[in-house]
Coordinates of C-alpha atoms in Angstrom, one line a residue:
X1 CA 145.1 111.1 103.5
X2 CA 143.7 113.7 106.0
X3 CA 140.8 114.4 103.9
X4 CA 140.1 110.8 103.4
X5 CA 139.9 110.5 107.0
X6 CA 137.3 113.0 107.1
X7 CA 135.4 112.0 104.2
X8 CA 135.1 108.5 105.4
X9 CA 133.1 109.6 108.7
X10 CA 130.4 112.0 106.8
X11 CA 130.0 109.7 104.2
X12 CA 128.8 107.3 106.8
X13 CA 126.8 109.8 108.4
X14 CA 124.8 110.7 105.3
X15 CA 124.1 107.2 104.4
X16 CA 122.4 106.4 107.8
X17 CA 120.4 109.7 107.6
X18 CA 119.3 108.8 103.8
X19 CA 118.2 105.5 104.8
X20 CA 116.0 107.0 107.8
X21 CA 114.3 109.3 105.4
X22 CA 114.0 106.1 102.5
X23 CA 112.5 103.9 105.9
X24 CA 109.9 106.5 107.1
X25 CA 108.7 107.7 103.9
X26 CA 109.0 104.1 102.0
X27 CA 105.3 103.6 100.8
X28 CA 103.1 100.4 102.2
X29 CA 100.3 99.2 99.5
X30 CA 98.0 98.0 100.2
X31 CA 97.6 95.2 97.4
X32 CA 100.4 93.9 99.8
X33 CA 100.1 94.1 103.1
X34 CA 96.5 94.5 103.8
X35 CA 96.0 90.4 104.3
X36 CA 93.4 88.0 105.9
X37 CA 95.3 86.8 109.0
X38 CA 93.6 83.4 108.6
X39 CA 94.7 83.4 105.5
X40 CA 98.1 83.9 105.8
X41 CA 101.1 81.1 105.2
X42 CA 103.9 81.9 107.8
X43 CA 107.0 83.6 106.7
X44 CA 110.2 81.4 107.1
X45 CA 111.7 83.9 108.9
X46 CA 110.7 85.1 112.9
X47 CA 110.3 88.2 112.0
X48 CA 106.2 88.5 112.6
X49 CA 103.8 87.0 115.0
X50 CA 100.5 85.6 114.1
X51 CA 97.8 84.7 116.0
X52 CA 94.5 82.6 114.9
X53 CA 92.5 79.9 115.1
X54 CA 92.6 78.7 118.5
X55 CA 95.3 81.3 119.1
X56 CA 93.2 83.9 118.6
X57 CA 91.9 85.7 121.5
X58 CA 88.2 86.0 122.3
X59 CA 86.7 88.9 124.0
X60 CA 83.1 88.9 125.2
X61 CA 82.2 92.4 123.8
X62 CA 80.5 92.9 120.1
X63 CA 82.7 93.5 117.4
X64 CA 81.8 96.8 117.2
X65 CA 83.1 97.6 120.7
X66 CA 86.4 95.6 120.1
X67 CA 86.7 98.0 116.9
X68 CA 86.5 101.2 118.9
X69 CA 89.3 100.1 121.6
X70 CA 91.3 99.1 118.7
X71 CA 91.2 102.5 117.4
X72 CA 92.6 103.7 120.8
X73 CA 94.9 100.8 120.9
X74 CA 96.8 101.6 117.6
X75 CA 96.4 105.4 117.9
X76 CA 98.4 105.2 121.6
X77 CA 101.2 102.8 119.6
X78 CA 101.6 105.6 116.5
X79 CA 99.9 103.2 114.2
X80 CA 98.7 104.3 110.7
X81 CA 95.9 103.1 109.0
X82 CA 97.1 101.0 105.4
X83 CA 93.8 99.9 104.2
X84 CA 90.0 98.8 105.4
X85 CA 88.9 99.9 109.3
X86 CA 88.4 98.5 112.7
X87 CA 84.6 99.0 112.2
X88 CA 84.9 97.2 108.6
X89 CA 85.8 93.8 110.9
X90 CA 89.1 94.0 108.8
X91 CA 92.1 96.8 108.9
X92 CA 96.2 96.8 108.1
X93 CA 98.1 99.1 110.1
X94 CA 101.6 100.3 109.8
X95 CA 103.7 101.2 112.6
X96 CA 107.4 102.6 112.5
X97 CA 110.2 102.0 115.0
X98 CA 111.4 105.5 116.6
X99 CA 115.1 105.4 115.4
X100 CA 115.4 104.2 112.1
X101 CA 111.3 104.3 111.1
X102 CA 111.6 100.7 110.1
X103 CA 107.9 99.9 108.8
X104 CA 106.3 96.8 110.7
X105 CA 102.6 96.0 109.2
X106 CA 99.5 94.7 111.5
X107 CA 96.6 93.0 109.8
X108 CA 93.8 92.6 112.1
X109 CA 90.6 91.3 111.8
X110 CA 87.7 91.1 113.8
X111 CA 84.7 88.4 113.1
X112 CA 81.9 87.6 115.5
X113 CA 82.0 84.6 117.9
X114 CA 79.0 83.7 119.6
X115 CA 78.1 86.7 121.5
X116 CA 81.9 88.4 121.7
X117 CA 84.5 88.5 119.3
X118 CA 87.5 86.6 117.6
X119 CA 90.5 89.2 116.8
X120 CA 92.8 87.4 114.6
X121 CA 96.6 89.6 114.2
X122 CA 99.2 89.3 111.8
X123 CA 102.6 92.0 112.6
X124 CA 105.2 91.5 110.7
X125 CA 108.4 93.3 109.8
X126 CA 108.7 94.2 106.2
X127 CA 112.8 94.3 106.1
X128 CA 115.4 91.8 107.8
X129 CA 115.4 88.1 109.0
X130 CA 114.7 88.8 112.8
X131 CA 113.1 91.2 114.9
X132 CA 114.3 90.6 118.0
X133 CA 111.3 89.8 119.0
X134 CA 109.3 93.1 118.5
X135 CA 106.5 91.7 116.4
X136 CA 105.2 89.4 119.1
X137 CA 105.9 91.8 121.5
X138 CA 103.6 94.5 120.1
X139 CA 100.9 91.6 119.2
X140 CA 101.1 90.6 123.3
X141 CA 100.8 94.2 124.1
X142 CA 97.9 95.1 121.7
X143 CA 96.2 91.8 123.1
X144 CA 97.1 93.1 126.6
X145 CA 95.4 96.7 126.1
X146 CA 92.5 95.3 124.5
X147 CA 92.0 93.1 127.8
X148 CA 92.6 95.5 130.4
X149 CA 89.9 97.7 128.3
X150 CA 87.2 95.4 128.1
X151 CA 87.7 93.8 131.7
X152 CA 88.9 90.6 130.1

């Protein structure tokens, strides 16, 4: 009975550390994440944010500005590149939470408007129902960065 008391702990212990190891080193393909924000149809669930359309922020700087502050953004956030590039117009991202490494992907892209630039984003989580809130928050805070960069 002793031993099962024991065993029951350490078991438990082992499972959470396999599951941080499957999380962080669980592969994102591209075929599946790297999306066209526009063209995405909302999940049911409020695990993501999306931004476009009339959502969408504009900045006043080229496209190929916005793609260089980007590149700062997502590198000071621990984002990974998935697929495509900032200076493509068009990139996925992946970024992992710091406990667990659950993956979130970012789809982001860039298209001229007028004289400036549309950024359309799409974060989402790629396990559970809810976030808590951490997609939109990262989408606000990428937005945020990208205006107090440019002066917007």
């Amino acid at each position: 009975m002793m031993r099962m008391i024991l065993l029951v702990p350490i078991l438990l212990v082992l499972v959470v550390l396999a599951a941080g190891v499957w999380f962080r080193l669980v592969p994102m393909t591209p075929a599946q994440w790297h999306v066209v924000p526009s063209d995405v149809t909302p999940p049911s669930s409020p695990n993501f944010a999306l931004r476009v359309g009339t959502d969408a922020p504009v900045f006043t700087q080229s496209p190929d500005v916005i793609a260089d502050l980007l590149t700062i953004v997502a590198q000071d956030t621990g984002a990974k590149i998935i697929a495509g590039s900032p200076q493509s117009g068009h990139v996925s991202y992946v970024v992992r939470s710091r406990i667990m490494g659950f993956p979130d992907a970012i789809s982001i892209r860039l298209m001229p408007e007028g004289a400036g630039t549309k950024l359309e984003i799409f974060s989402r989580s790629r396990y559970g129902y809810s976030d808590l809130g951490v997609n939109a928050a990262r989408v606000a805070a990428w937005i945020a960065a990208l205006e107090t960069q440019t002066g917007t």
